[in-house]
PDB file of C-alpha atoms and ligand atoms in Angstrom:
ATOM      1  CA  MET A   1      14.368  -6.800 -19.976  1.00 56.00           C
ATOM      2  CA  ASN A   2      11.572  -6.773 -22.560  1.00 60.00           C
ATOM      3  CA  LEU A   3      10.851  -3.545 -24.381  1.00 83.00           C
ATOM      4  CA  VAL A   4       7.246  -2.422 -24.584  1.00 93.00           C
ATOM      5  CA  SER A   5       5.935  -2.714 -28.148  1.00 92.00           C
ATOM      6  CA  GLY A   6       2.655  -1.928 -29.869  1.00 94.00           C
ATOM      7  CA  ALA A   7       1.614  -5.526 -29.225  1.00 95.00           C
ATOM      8  CA  THR A   8       2.601  -5.739 -25.569  1.00 97.00           C
ATOM      9  CA  VAL A   9      -0.031  -7.471 -23.440  1.00 97.00           C
ATOM     10  CA  VAL A  10      -0.948  -5.494 -20.318  1.00 98.00           C
ATOM     11  CA  ALA A  11      -2.020  -7.016 -17.003  1.00 98.00           C
ATOM     12  CA  GLY A  12      -1.592  -5.906 -13.432  1.00 98.00           C
ATOM     13  CA  VAL A  13      -2.703  -5.655  -9.860  1.00 98.00           C
ATOM     14  CA  VAL A  14      -5.307  -3.271  -8.469  1.00 98.00           C
ATOM     15  CA  GLY A  15      -5.458  -2.214  -4.833  1.00 96.00           C
ATOM     16  CA  ALA A  16      -5.439   0.786  -2.522  1.00 95.00           C
ATOM     17  CA  PRO A  17      -2.738   1.206  -1.424  1.00 92.00           C
ATOM     18  CA  VAL A  18      -0.772  -0.856  -3.928  1.00 95.00           C
ATOM     19  CA  ALA A  19       2.592   0.894  -4.259  1.00 93.00           C
ATOM     20  CA  HIS A  20       4.332  -1.612  -1.938  1.00 92.00           C
ATOM     21  CA  SER A  21       2.907  -4.678  -3.693  1.00 95.00           C
ATOM     22  CA  LEU A  22       5.496  -7.309  -4.627  1.00 97.00           C
ATOM     23  CA  SER A  23       3.277  -8.646  -7.428  1.00 98.00           C
ATOM     24  CA  PRO A  24       4.789  -6.440 -10.188  1.00 98.00           C
ATOM     25  CA  LEU A  25       8.274  -7.615  -9.180  1.00 98.00           C
ATOM     26  CA  ILE A  26       7.209 -11.280  -9.252  1.00 98.00           C
ATOM     27  CA  HIS A  27       5.238 -11.208 -12.521  1.00 98.00           C
ATOM     28  CA  ASN A  28       7.670  -9.013 -14.478  1.00 98.00           C
ATOM     29  CA  ALA A  29      10.585 -11.234 -13.412  1.00 98.00           C
ATOM     30  CA  TRP A  30       8.675 -14.272 -14.718  1.00 98.00           C
ATOM     31  CA  LEU A  31       7.677 -12.439 -17.929  1.00 98.00           C
ATOM     32  CA  ASP A  32      11.264 -11.427 -18.524  1.00 97.00           C
ATOM     33  CA  ALA A  33      12.579 -14.964 -17.938  1.00 97.00           C
ATOM     34  CA  ALA A  34       9.871 -16.406 -20.211  1.00 97.00           C
ATOM     35  CA  GLY A  35      10.585 -13.842 -22.944  1.00 96.00           C
ATOM     36  CA  LEU A  36       6.900 -12.896 -23.227  1.00 96.00           C
ATOM     37  CA  ASP A  37       5.843  -9.585 -24.776  1.00 96.00           C
ATOM     38  CA  ALA A  38       3.785  -8.513 -21.762  1.00 97.00           C
ATOM     39  CA  VAL A  39       3.976  -6.151 -18.817  1.00 98.00           C
ATOM     40  CA  TYR A  40       2.424  -6.231 -15.335  1.00 98.00           C
ATOM     41  CA  VAL A  41       1.677  -2.904 -13.671  1.00 98.00           C
ATOM     42  CA  ALA A  42       0.000  -1.635 -10.487  1.00 98.00           C
ATOM     43  CA  PHE A  43      -3.237   0.376 -10.529  1.00 98.00           C
ATOM     44  CA  ALA A  44      -4.547   2.351  -7.575  1.00 97.00           C
ATOM     45  CA  PRO A  45      -7.911   3.863  -8.497  1.00 97.00           C
ATOM     46  CA  PRO A  46      -9.624   5.929  -5.797  1.00 96.00           C
ATOM     47  CA  PRO A  47     -11.541   3.305  -3.762  1.00 95.00           C
ATOM     48  CA  HIS A  48     -14.990   4.659  -4.667  1.00 96.00           C
ATOM     49  CA  ARG A  49     -14.044   4.439  -8.375  1.00 97.00           C
ATOM     50  CA  PHE A  50     -13.037   0.759  -8.397  1.00 98.00           C
ATOM     51  CA  THR A  51     -16.195  -0.524 -10.063  1.00 97.00           C
ATOM     52  CA  ALA A  52     -16.111   2.146 -12.789  1.00 98.00           C
ATOM     53  CA  PHE A  53     -12.407   1.406 -13.331  1.00 98.00           C
ATOM     54  CA  ALA A  54     -12.922  -2.352 -13.718  1.00 98.00           C
ATOM     55  CA  GLU A  55     -16.103  -1.964 -15.806  1.00 97.00           C
ATOM     56  CA  GLY A  56     -14.080   0.225 -18.165  1.00 97.00           C
ATOM     57  CA  LEU A  57     -11.765  -2.688 -18.906  1.00 98.00           C
ATOM     58  CA  ARG A  58     -14.523  -4.872 -20.374  1.00 98.00           C
ATOM     59  CA  GLY A  59     -13.374  -5.951 -23.835  1.00 97.00           C
ATOM     60  CA  GLY A  60      -9.901  -6.993 -22.813  1.00 96.00           C
ATOM     61  CA  ALA A  61      -7.654  -3.994 -23.552  1.00 96.00           C
ATOM     62  CA  VAL A  62      -6.107  -5.052 -20.263  1.00 98.00           C
ATOM     63  CA  ARG A  63      -5.856  -8.865 -20.164  1.00 98.00           C
ATOM     64  CA  GLY A  64      -6.606  -9.230 -16.475  1.00 98.00           C
ATOM     65  CA  LEU A  65      -5.951  -8.027 -12.959  1.00 98.00           C
ATOM     66  CA  ASN A  66      -4.975  -9.422  -9.647  1.00 98.00           C
ATOM     67  CA  VAL A  67      -7.064  -7.749  -6.981  1.00 97.00           C
ATOM     68  CA  THR A  68      -5.975  -6.914  -3.480  1.00 95.00           C
ATOM     69  CA  VAL A  69      -7.280  -5.033  -0.425  1.00 91.00           C
ATOM     70  CA  PRO A  70      -9.887  -3.491  -0.326  1.00 93.00           C
ATOM     71  CA  PHE A  71     -11.404  -4.542  -3.665  1.00 96.00           C
ATOM     72  CA  LYS A  72     -11.686  -8.347  -3.530  1.00 95.00           C
ATOM     73  CA  GLU A  73     -15.399  -8.442  -2.652  1.00 94.00           C
ATOM     74  CA  ALA A  74     -16.275  -5.722  -5.176  1.00 96.00           C
ATOM     75  CA  ALA A  75     -14.302  -7.618  -7.829  1.00 98.00           C
ATOM     76  CA  LEU A  76     -16.427 -10.714  -7.307  1.00 97.00           C
ATOM     77  CA  ALA A  77     -19.586  -8.600  -7.460  1.00 97.00           C
ATOM     78  CA  ILE A  78     -18.891  -7.170 -10.940  1.00 98.00           C
ATOM     79  CA  ALA A  79     -17.923 -10.488 -12.549  1.00 98.00           C
ATOM     80  CA  ASP A  80     -20.260 -12.257 -14.991  1.00 98.00           C
ATOM     81  CA  GLU A  81     -18.932 -15.645 -13.945  1.00 98.00           C
ATOM     82  CA  ALA A  82     -16.904 -16.847 -10.989  1.00 98.00           C
ATOM     83  CA  SER A  83     -15.114 -20.055 -10.077  1.00 98.00           C
ATOM     84  CA  PRO A  84     -16.729 -22.142  -7.332  1.00 96.00           C
ATOM     85  CA  PHE A  85     -13.807 -21.345  -5.012  1.00 95.00           C
ATOM     86  CA  ALA A  86     -14.146 -17.572  -5.543  1.00 96.00           C
ATOM     87  CA  ARG A  87     -17.853 -17.860  -4.736  1.00 95.00           C
ATOM     88  CA  ARG A  88     -17.133 -19.890  -1.631  1.00 92.00           C
ATOM     89  CA  ALA A  89     -14.415 -17.469  -0.509  1.00 92.00           C
ATOM     90  CA  GLY A  90     -16.784 -14.547  -1.183  1.00 92.00           C
ATOM     91  CA  ALA A  91     -13.950 -12.698  -2.877  1.00 93.00           C
ATOM     92  CA  ALA A  92     -11.924 -12.595  -6.101  1.00 96.00           C
ATOM     93  CA  ASN A  93      -8.212 -11.920  -6.354  1.00 97.00           C
ATOM     94  CA  LEU A  94      -8.176 -12.365 -10.129  1.00 98.00           C
ATOM     95  CA  LEU A  95     -10.307 -10.827 -12.882  1.00 98.00           C
ATOM     96  CA  LEU A  96      -9.962 -11.853 -16.519  1.00 98.00           C
ATOM     97  CA  PHE A  97     -11.334  -9.590 -19.242  1.00 98.00           C
ATOM     98  CA  SER A  98     -12.325 -11.283 -22.501  1.00 98.00           C
ATOM     99  CA  ALA A  99     -12.815  -9.718 -25.929  1.00 97.00           C
ATOM    100  CA  ASP A 100     -16.589 -10.321 -25.834  1.00 98.00           C
ATOM    101  CA  GLY A 101     -16.868  -7.967 -22.862  1.00 98.00           C
ATOM    102  CA  ARG A 102     -17.301 -10.577 -20.147  1.00 98.00           C
ATOM    103  CA  ILE A 103     -15.461 -10.580 -16.830  1.00 98.00           C
ATOM    104  CA  ALA A 104     -14.494 -13.861 -15.174  1.00 98.00           C
ATOM    105  CA  ALA A 105     -13.486 -13.963 -11.516  1.00 98.00           C
ATOM    106  CA  ASP A 106     -11.268 -16.451  -9.747  1.00 98.00           C
ATOM    107  CA  ASN A 107      -9.519 -16.675  -6.416  1.00 96.00           C
ATOM    108  CA  THR A 108      -6.008 -18.143  -6.278  1.00 96.00           C
ATOM    109  CA  ASP A 109      -5.413 -17.309  -2.582  1.00 95.00           C
ATOM    110  CA  GLY A 110      -6.550 -20.806  -1.570  1.00 94.00           C
ATOM    111  CA  ALA A 111      -4.072 -22.353  -4.006  1.00 96.00           C
ATOM    112  CA  GLY A 112      -1.442 -20.002  -2.577  1.00 97.00           C
ATOM    113  CA  LEU A 113      -2.112 -21.170   0.952  1.00 97.00           C
ATOM    114  CA  ALA A 114      -1.964 -24.825  -0.124  1.00 97.00           C
ATOM    115  CA  ALA A 115       1.272 -24.226  -2.067  1.00 97.00           C
ATOM    116  CA  ALA A 116       2.859 -22.480   0.925  1.00 98.00           C
ATOM    117  CA  LEU A 117       1.985 -25.381   3.233  1.00 98.00           C
ATOM    118  CA  ALA A 118       3.227 -27.944   0.703  1.00 97.00           C
ATOM    119  CA  GLU A 119       6.505 -26.069   0.260  1.00 97.00           C
ATOM    120  CA  GLN A 120       7.366 -25.158   3.847  1.00 98.00           C
ATOM    121  CA  ALA A 121       5.495 -27.803   5.884  1.00 97.00           C
ATOM    122  CA  PRO A 122       5.375 -30.794   3.516  1.00 97.00           C
ATOM    123  CA  LEU A 123       4.467 -33.226   6.303  1.00 96.00           C
ATOM    124  CA  PHE A 124       1.309 -31.309   7.246  1.00 97.00           C
ATOM    125  CA  GLU A 125      -1.919 -33.171   6.521  1.00 96.00           C
ATOM    126  CA  PRO A 126      -5.048 -30.980   6.561  1.00 95.00           C
ATOM    127  CA  GLY A 127      -7.208 -33.921   7.609  1.00 96.00           C
ATOM    128  CA  ALA A 128      -5.109 -34.726  10.670  1.00 94.00           C
ATOM    129  CA  GLY A 129      -6.783 -32.446  13.214  1.00 96.00           C
ATOM    130  CA  PRO A 130      -8.249 -29.074  14.184  1.00 98.00           C
ATOM    131  CA  VAL A 131      -7.146 -25.851  12.516  1.00 98.00           C
ATOM    132  CA  LEU A 132      -7.206 -22.473  14.241  1.00 98.00           C
ATOM    133  CA  ILE A 133      -7.605 -19.377  12.063  1.00 98.00           C
ATOM    134  CA  LEU A 134      -7.058 -15.996  13.679  1.00 98.00           C
ATOM    135  CA  GLY A 135      -9.189 -13.342  11.996  1.00 96.00           C
ATOM    136  CA  ALA A 136     -12.475 -13.209  10.140  1.00 94.00           C
ATOM    137  CA  GLY A 137     -11.730 -10.838   7.263  1.00 90.00           C
ATOM    138  CA  GLY A 138     -11.276 -11.669   3.604  1.00 88.00           C
ATOM    139  CA  ALA A 139      -8.008 -13.565   4.118  1.00 91.00           C
ATOM    140  CA  ALA A 140      -9.489 -15.689   6.919  1.00 94.00           C
ATOM    141  CA  ARG A 141     -12.495 -16.505   4.774  1.00 91.00           C
ATOM    142  CA  GLY A 142     -10.301 -17.646   1.886  1.00 92.00           C
ATOM    143  CA  ALA A 143      -8.122 -19.709   4.227  1.00 95.00           C
ATOM    144  CA  ALA A 144     -11.129 -21.371   5.844  1.00 96.00           C
ATOM    145  CA  ALA A 145     -12.643 -22.172   2.439  1.00 94.00           C
ATOM    146  CA  ALA A 146      -9.336 -23.648   1.217  1.00 95.00           C
ATOM    147  CA  LEU A 147      -8.760 -25.738   4.344  1.00 97.00           C
ATOM    148  CA  LEU A 148     -12.346 -26.932   4.251  1.00 95.00           C
ATOM    149  CA  GLU A 149     -11.799 -28.062   0.673  1.00 92.00           C
ATOM    150  CA  ALA A 150      -8.538 -29.757   1.713  1.00 94.00           C
ATOM    151  CA  GLY A 151     -10.419 -31.841   4.285  1.00 95.00           C
ATOM    152  CA  ALA A 152      -9.784 -30.125   7.634  1.00 97.00           C
ATOM    153  CA  PRO A 153     -12.109 -31.854  10.129  1.00 97.00           C
ATOM    154  CA  GLU A 154     -12.592 -28.795  12.362  1.00 98.00           C
ATOM    155  CA  ILE A 155     -11.865 -25.131  11.662  1.00 98.00           C
ATOM    156  CA  ARG A 156     -11.946 -22.791  14.631  1.00 98.00           C
ATOM    157  CA  LEU A 157     -12.222 -19.041  14.149  1.00 98.00           C
ATOM    158  CA  LEU A 158     -10.978 -16.543  16.689  1.00 97.00           C
ATOM    159  CA  ASN A 159     -11.502 -12.874  15.955  1.00 97.00           C
ATOM    160  CA  ARG A 160     -11.476  -9.578  17.828  1.00 96.00           C
ATOM    161  CA  THR A 161     -15.009  -8.899  16.599  1.00 97.00           C
ATOM    162  CA  ARG A 162     -16.862 -12.091  17.480  1.00 97.00           C
ATOM    163  CA  ALA A 163     -19.918 -11.231  15.393  1.00 97.00           C
ATOM    164  CA  ARG A 164     -17.760 -11.180  12.254  1.00 96.00           C
ATOM    165  CA  ALA A 165     -16.452 -14.681  13.061  1.00 97.00           C
ATOM    166  CA  GLN A 166     -20.008 -15.860  13.671  1.00 97.00           C
ATOM    167  CA  ALA A 167     -21.104 -14.516  10.291  1.00 96.00           C
ATOM    168  CA  LEU A 168     -18.190 -16.285   8.596  1.00 95.00           C
ATOM    169  CA  ALA A 169     -18.885 -19.595  10.361  1.00 96.00           C
ATOM    170  CA  ALA A 170     -22.543 -19.340   9.347  1.00 96.00           C
ATOM    171  CA  ALA A 171     -21.593 -18.597   5.729  1.00 94.00           C
ATOM    172  CA  LEU A 172     -19.217 -21.543   5.415  1.00 94.00           C
ATOM    173  CA  GLY A 173     -21.126 -23.983   7.613  1.00 93.00           C
ATOM    174  CA  ALA A 174     -19.829 -26.952   9.628  1.00 91.00           C
ATOM    175  CA  PRO A 175     -17.062 -27.817  10.407  1.00 95.00           C
ATOM    176  CA  VAL A 176     -16.224 -24.083  10.672  1.00 97.00           C
ATOM    177  CA  ARG A 177     -17.119 -22.665  14.081  1.00 97.00           C
ATOM    178  CA  VAL A 178     -16.328 -19.809  16.403  1.00 98.00           C
ATOM    179  CA  ALA A 179     -13.878 -20.799  19.135  1.00 95.00           C
ATOM    180  CA  ALA A 180     -13.897 -19.783  22.775  1.00 92.00           C
ATOM    181  CA  ALA A 181     -10.687 -17.789  23.299  1.00 89.00           C
ATOM    182  CA  GLU A 182      -9.372 -19.904  26.184  1.00 90.00           C
ATOM    183  CA  ARG A 183      -9.663 -23.214  24.334  1.00 92.00           C
ATOM    184  CA  ALA A 184      -9.123 -22.078  20.757  1.00 96.00           C
ATOM    185  CA  ILE A 185      -5.608 -23.421  20.330  1.00 97.00           C
ATOM    186  CA  ALA A 186      -5.953 -26.630  22.363  1.00 96.00           C
ATOM    187  CA  GLY A 187      -4.738 -29.498  20.200  1.00 96.00           C
ATOM    188  CA  ALA A 188      -4.615 -27.421  16.992  1.00 98.00           C
ATOM    189  CA  ARG A 189      -2.502 -29.001  14.207  1.00 98.00           C
ATOM    190  CA  LEU A 190      -2.330 -25.772  12.253  1.00 98.00           C
ATOM    191  CA  VAL A 191      -2.524 -22.148  13.386  1.00 98.00           C
ATOM    192  CA  VAL A 192      -2.961 -19.476  10.701  1.00 98.00           C
ATOM    193  CA  ASN A 193      -2.679 -15.778  11.438  1.00 97.00           C
ATOM    194  CA  ALA A 194      -5.046 -14.049   9.008  1.00 96.00           C
ATOM    195  CA  THR A 195      -5.245 -10.799  10.990  1.00 95.00           C
ATOM    196  CA  SER A 196      -3.077  -7.752  10.455  1.00 92.00           C
ATOM    197  CA  LEU A 197      -1.470  -8.225  13.889  1.00 94.00           C
ATOM    198  CA  GLY A 198       2.316  -8.261  13.486  1.00 90.00           C
ATOM    199  CA  LEU A 199       2.309  -6.152  10.316  1.00 89.00           C
ATOM    200  CA  ASP A 200       5.184  -3.676   9.849  1.00 85.00           C
ATOM    201  CA  GLY A 201       6.809  -4.357  13.222  1.00 87.00           C
ATOM    202  CA  GLY A 202       3.595  -4.309  15.301  1.00 91.00           C
ATOM    203  CA  ALA A 203       2.935  -6.822  18.077  1.00 93.00           C
ATOM    204  CA  GLY A 204       1.713 -10.249  16.972  1.00 92.00           C
ATOM    205  CA  PRO A 205      -1.380 -12.061  18.222  1.00 94.00           C
ATOM    206  CA  GLU A 206      -1.295 -13.193  21.840  1.00 92.00           C
ATOM    207  CA  LEU A 207      -1.370 -16.955  21.785  1.00 93.00           C
ATOM    208  CA  ASP A 208       0.045 -19.687  23.986  1.00 93.00           C
ATOM    209  CA  LEU A 209       1.622 -22.000  21.446  1.00 96.00           C
ATOM    210  CA  GLU A 210       2.329 -24.510  24.211  1.00 95.00           C
ATOM    211  CA  ASP A 211      -1.288 -25.675  23.945  1.00 95.00           C
ATOM    212  CA  ALA A 212      -1.084 -26.499  20.235  1.00 96.00           C
ATOM    213  CA  ALA A 213      -0.712 -30.155  19.197  1.00 96.00           C
ATOM    214  CA  PRO A 214       2.841 -31.532  19.319  1.00 94.00           C
ATOM    215  CA  GLY A 215       4.468 -30.868  15.958  1.00 93.00           C
ATOM    216  CA  ALA A 216       1.865 -28.259  15.005  1.00 97.00           C
ATOM    217  CA  VAL A 217       2.437 -25.964  12.023  1.00 98.00           C
ATOM    218  CA  VAL A 218       2.210 -22.185  12.453  1.00 98.00           C
ATOM    219  CA  MET A 219       1.539 -19.986   9.442  1.00 98.00           C
ATOM    220  CA  ASP A 220       1.452 -16.216   9.194  1.00 98.00           C
ATOM    221  CA  MET A 221      -0.055 -14.548   6.138  1.00 97.00           C
ATOM    222  CA  ILE A 222       1.888 -11.375   6.889  1.00 96.00           C
ATOM    223  CA  TYR A 223       5.183 -11.074   5.019  1.00 95.00           C
ATOM    224  CA  ARG A 224       6.301  -7.606   6.178  1.00 94.00           C
ATOM    225  CA  PRO A 225       8.357  -8.525   8.167  1.00 94.00           C
ATOM    226  CA  LEU A 226       9.089 -11.967   6.762  1.00 96.00           C
ATOM    227  CA  GLU A 227       9.667 -13.358  10.244  1.00 95.00           C
ATOM    228  CA  THR A 228       6.729 -12.081  12.278  1.00 96.00           C
ATOM    229  CA  PRO A 229       6.556 -12.216  16.114  1.00 95.00           C
ATOM    230  CA  LEU A 230       4.241 -15.244  15.809  1.00 97.00           C
ATOM    231  CA  LEU A 231       6.618 -17.149  13.539  1.00 97.00           C
ATOM    232  CA  ARG A 232       9.579 -16.260  15.790  1.00 96.00           C
ATOM    233  CA  ALA A 233       7.721 -17.635  18.826  1.00 96.00           C
ATOM    234  CA  ALA A 234       6.803 -20.802  16.896  1.00 97.00           C
ATOM    235  CA  ARG A 235      10.376 -21.326  15.731  1.00 97.00           C
ATOM    236  CA  ARG A 236      11.602 -20.959  19.321  1.00 96.00           C
ATOM    237  CA  ARG A 237       9.248 -23.806  20.248  1.00 95.00           C
ATOM    238  CA  GLY A 238      10.619 -25.940  17.427  1.00 95.00           C
ATOM    239  CA  LEU A 239       7.362 -25.847  15.456  1.00 96.00           C
ATOM    240  CA  ALA A 240       7.251 -25.862  11.658  1.00 97.00           C
ATOM    241  CA  VAL A 241       6.594 -22.371  10.276  1.00 98.00           C
ATOM    242  CA  VAL A 242       5.115 -21.169   6.993  1.00 98.00           C
ATOM    243  CA  ASP A 243       5.490 -17.543   5.944  1.00 98.00           C
ATOM    244  CA  GLY A 244       3.233 -15.153   4.046  1.00 97.00           C
ATOM    245  CA  LEU A 245       5.692 -14.734   1.189  1.00 98.00           C
ATOM    246  CA  ALA A 246       5.333 -18.399   0.254  1.00 98.00           C
ATOM    247  CA  MET A 247       1.577 -17.810   0.039  1.00 98.00           C
ATOM    248  CA  LEU A 248       1.994 -14.641  -2.020  1.00 98.00           C
ATOM    249  CA  ILE A 249       4.202 -16.449  -4.545  1.00 98.00           C
ATOM    250  CA  GLY A 250       1.887 -19.467  -4.364  1.00 98.00           C
ATOM    251  CA  GLN A 251      -1.115 -17.379  -5.470  1.00 98.00           C
ATOM    252  CA  ALA A 252       0.930 -15.546  -8.099  1.00 98.00           C
ATOM    253  CA  ALA A 253       1.826 -18.728 -10.023  1.00 98.00           C
ATOM    254  CA  PRO A 254      -1.734 -19.758 -11.049  1.00 98.00           C
ATOM    255  CA  SER A 255      -2.556 -16.071 -11.617  1.00 98.00           C
ATOM    256  CA  PHE A 256       0.375 -15.813 -14.068  1.00 98.00           C
ATOM    257  CA  GLU A 257      -0.797 -18.883 -15.956  1.00 98.00           C
ATOM    258  CA  ALA A 258      -4.366 -17.532 -16.196  1.00 98.00           C
ATOM    259  CA  LEU A 259      -3.150 -14.106 -17.342  1.00 98.00           C
ATOM    260  CA  PHE A 260      -0.417 -15.100 -19.780  1.00 98.00           C
ATOM    261  CA  GLY A 261      -1.348 -18.644 -20.818  1.00 97.00           C
ATOM    262  CA  ALA A 262       1.803 -20.383 -19.629  1.00 96.00           C
ATOM    263  CA  PRO A 263       3.092 -21.496 -16.234  1.00 97.00           C
ATOM    264  CA  PRO A 264       5.821 -19.338 -14.692  1.00 98.00           C
ATOM    265  CA  PRO A 265       9.329 -20.283 -15.839  1.00 97.00           C
ATOM    266  CA  PRO A 266      11.684 -21.756 -13.231  1.00 96.00           C
ATOM    267  CA  LEU A 267      13.099 -18.688 -11.495  1.00 96.00           C
ATOM    268  CA  ASP A 268      13.838 -18.014  -7.843  1.00 94.00           C
ATOM    269  CA  VAL A 269      11.424 -15.100  -7.360  1.00 97.00           C
ATOM    270  CA  ARG A 270      11.491 -15.641  -3.602  1.00 98.00           C
ATOM    271  CA  ARG A 271      15.103 -14.451  -3.525  1.00 97.00           C
ATOM    272  CA  LEU A 272      14.106 -11.272  -5.407  1.00 98.00           C
ATOM    273  CA  CYS A 273      11.223 -10.667  -2.992  1.00 98.00           C
ATOM    274  CA  VAL A 274      13.369 -11.221   0.094  1.00 98.00           C
ATOM    275  CA  ARG A 275      15.890  -8.712  -1.255  1.00 97.00           C
ATOM    276  CA  ALA A 276      13.091  -6.191  -1.891  1.00 97.00           C
ATOM    277  CA  LEU A 277      11.677  -6.725   1.612  1.00 96.00           C
ATOM    278  CA  GLU A 278      15.133  -6.281   3.151  1.00 94.00           C
ATOM    279  CA  ALA A 279      15.594  -3.041   1.217  1.00 93.00           C
ATOM    280  CA  GLY A 280      12.497  -1.712   3.040  1.00 82.00           C
ATOM    281  CA  PRO A 281       9.380   0.110   1.833  1.00 71.00           C
TER     282      PRO A 281
HETATM  283  P1  LIG B   1      -9.314  -7.498   6.604  1.00 71.54           P
HETATM  284  O1  LIG B   1      -9.194  -6.026   6.825  1.00 71.54           O
HETATM  285  O2  LIG B   1     -10.453  -8.056   5.838  1.00 71.54           O
HETATM  286  O3  LIG B   1      -9.303  -8.245   8.057  1.00 71.54           O
HETATM  287  C1  LIG B   1      -8.395  -7.869   9.049  1.00 71.54           C
HETATM  288  C2  LIG B   1      -8.467  -8.854  10.202  1.00 71.54           C
HETATM  289  O4  LIG B   1      -7.492  -8.479  11.193  1.00 71.54           O
HETATM  290  C3  LIG B   1      -9.830  -8.869  10.907  1.00 71.54           C
HETATM  291  O5  LIG B   1     -10.084 -10.174  11.377  1.00 71.54           O
HETATM  292  C4  LIG B   1      -9.593  -7.890  12.058  1.00 71.54           C
HETATM  293  O6  LIG B   1     -10.440  -8.093  13.158  1.00 71.54           O
HETATM  294  C5  LIG B   1      -8.169  -8.252  12.450  1.00 71.54           C
HETATM  295  N1  LIG B   1      -7.504  -7.155  13.163  1.00 71.54           N
HETATM  296  C6  LIG B   1      -7.086  -5.980  12.634  1.00 71.54           C
HETATM  297  N2  LIG B   1      -6.525  -5.221  13.595  1.00 71.54           N
HETATM  298  C7  LIG B   1      -6.597  -5.946  14.757  1.00 71.54           C
HETATM  299  C8  LIG B   1      -6.207  -5.699  16.098  1.00 71.54           C
HETATM  300  N3  LIG B   1      -5.604  -4.554  16.451  1.00 71.54           N
HETATM  301  N4  LIG B   1      -6.423  -6.653  17.008  1.00 71.54           N
HETATM  302  C9  LIG B   1      -7.017  -7.824  16.683  1.00 71.54           C
HETATM  303  N5  LIG B   1      -7.438  -8.115  15.424  1.00 71.54           N
HETATM  304  C10 LIG B   1      -7.224  -7.178  14.475  1.00 71.54           C
HETATM  305  O7  LIG B   1      -7.915  -7.923   5.938  1.00 71.54           O
HETATM  306  P2  LIG B   1      -7.582  -9.262   5.126  1.00 71.54           P
HETATM  307  O8  LIG B   1      -8.363 -10.372   5.721  1.00 71.54           O
HETATM  308  O9  LIG B   1      -7.707  -8.999   3.693  1.00 71.54           O
HETATM  309  O10 LIG B   1      -6.012  -9.457   5.425  1.00 71.54           O
HETATM  310  C11 LIG B   1      -5.524  -9.862   6.698  1.00 71.54           C
HETATM  311  C12 LIG B   1      -4.012 -10.002   6.648  1.00 71.54           C
HETATM  312  O11 LIG B   1      -3.611 -11.041   5.741  1.00 71.54           O
HETATM  313  C13 LIG B   1      -3.318  -8.735   6.148  1.00 71.54           C
HETATM  314  O12 LIG B   1      -2.197  -8.500   6.953  1.00 71.54           O
HETATM  315  C14 LIG B   1      -2.923  -9.078   4.728  1.00 71.54           C
HETATM  316  O13 LIG B   1      -1.760  -8.375   4.336  1.00 71.54           O
HETATM  317  C15 LIG B   1      -2.645 -10.563   4.838  1.00 71.54           C
HETATM  318  N6  LIG B   1      -2.801 -11.269   3.546  1.00 71.54           N
HETATM  319  C16 LIG B   1      -1.717 -11.928   3.012  1.00 71.54           C
HETATM  320  C17 LIG B   1      -1.837 -12.623   1.828  1.00 71.54           C
HETATM  321  C18 LIG B   1      -0.642 -13.338   1.268  1.00 71.54           C
HETATM  322  O14 LIG B   1      -0.671 -13.729   0.091  1.00 71.54           O
HETATM  323  N7  LIG B   1       0.401 -13.555   2.050  1.00 71.54           N
HETATM  324  C19 LIG B   1      -3.107 -12.671   1.080  1.00 71.54           C
HETATM  325  C20 LIG B   1      -4.195 -11.978   1.731  1.00 71.54           C
HETATM  326  C21 LIG B   1      -4.017 -11.283   2.919  1.00 71.54           C
HETATM  327  P3  LIG B   1     -11.879  -7.347  13.240  1.00 71.54           P
HETATM  328  O15 LIG B   1     -12.833  -8.186  12.429  1.00 71.54           O
HETATM  329  O16 LIG B   1     -12.184  -7.343  14.693  1.00 71.54           O
HETATM  330  O17 LIG B   1     -11.693  -5.978  12.674  1.00 71.54           O
END
């Protein structure tokens, strides 16, 4: 374990709540294995103070921050520059503070989604057919933007609040559209749960997986529990499943490189995360 010195680089994650975030575990394990003089901590400013908190970091005393719920949109808003993907996703999960006072925003959630699919469903081809995304919040928007970029020919949105899905479809444009509930899953090659249904032992989304395309892939962004009701149902049907932890680690890797200037060292952080999840909150 590295000792903190006068030269230790500081980075972290900001969210509310953030105490259960696995990001400090992931990044500090990588830092330790890489022997870097840096530390990654969690910040939980009062929600109405987020902008003042982040503005106060201009100048780079803190190297950068991952950003999680509910600050991703506000993070994009305060940045001086943003990557095209962050702009398209309408949210930033990474802020970098430079010495000249500027703030750069990026969004690595799309890369995380792509990495999770590549790792756990390597045969999946985004261009092969329709995708169904459940939800229309920040995570759904990022997923739709990433799958659009990857070449998905049709992206269907299904959300409890239809108006929110309509706004998202309008923002991203064709081929993203709002699906009619009864036909949403018909022939889908990929189903992504980007709602909070199934979180912490709650019931998962109601969906008849029988109507998905043969050999469809089912992904759940939730990773508490690691095997959600949706993933359990998909596994029972023999479908390929992709879990939210793979996405979390997938977004952490490019974040680490942006924050600390080197790719993460080879280390099985998934095993550490699974152990932490099994130990409970
Ligand atoms: P938001 O609060 O922006 O959106 C929540 C979504 O869930 C909305 O579509 C909302 O519908 C829907 N929802 C909430 N409760 C219900 C309910 N009872 N019935 C039906 N729909 C419901 O959250 P995010 O988009 O930021 O995150 C969504 C999920 O994705 C979270 O569980 C989050 O932890 C996870 N996530 C995982 C990541 C990873 O790396 N694995 C990264 C980012 C997010 P409505 O619009 O009607 O309110």
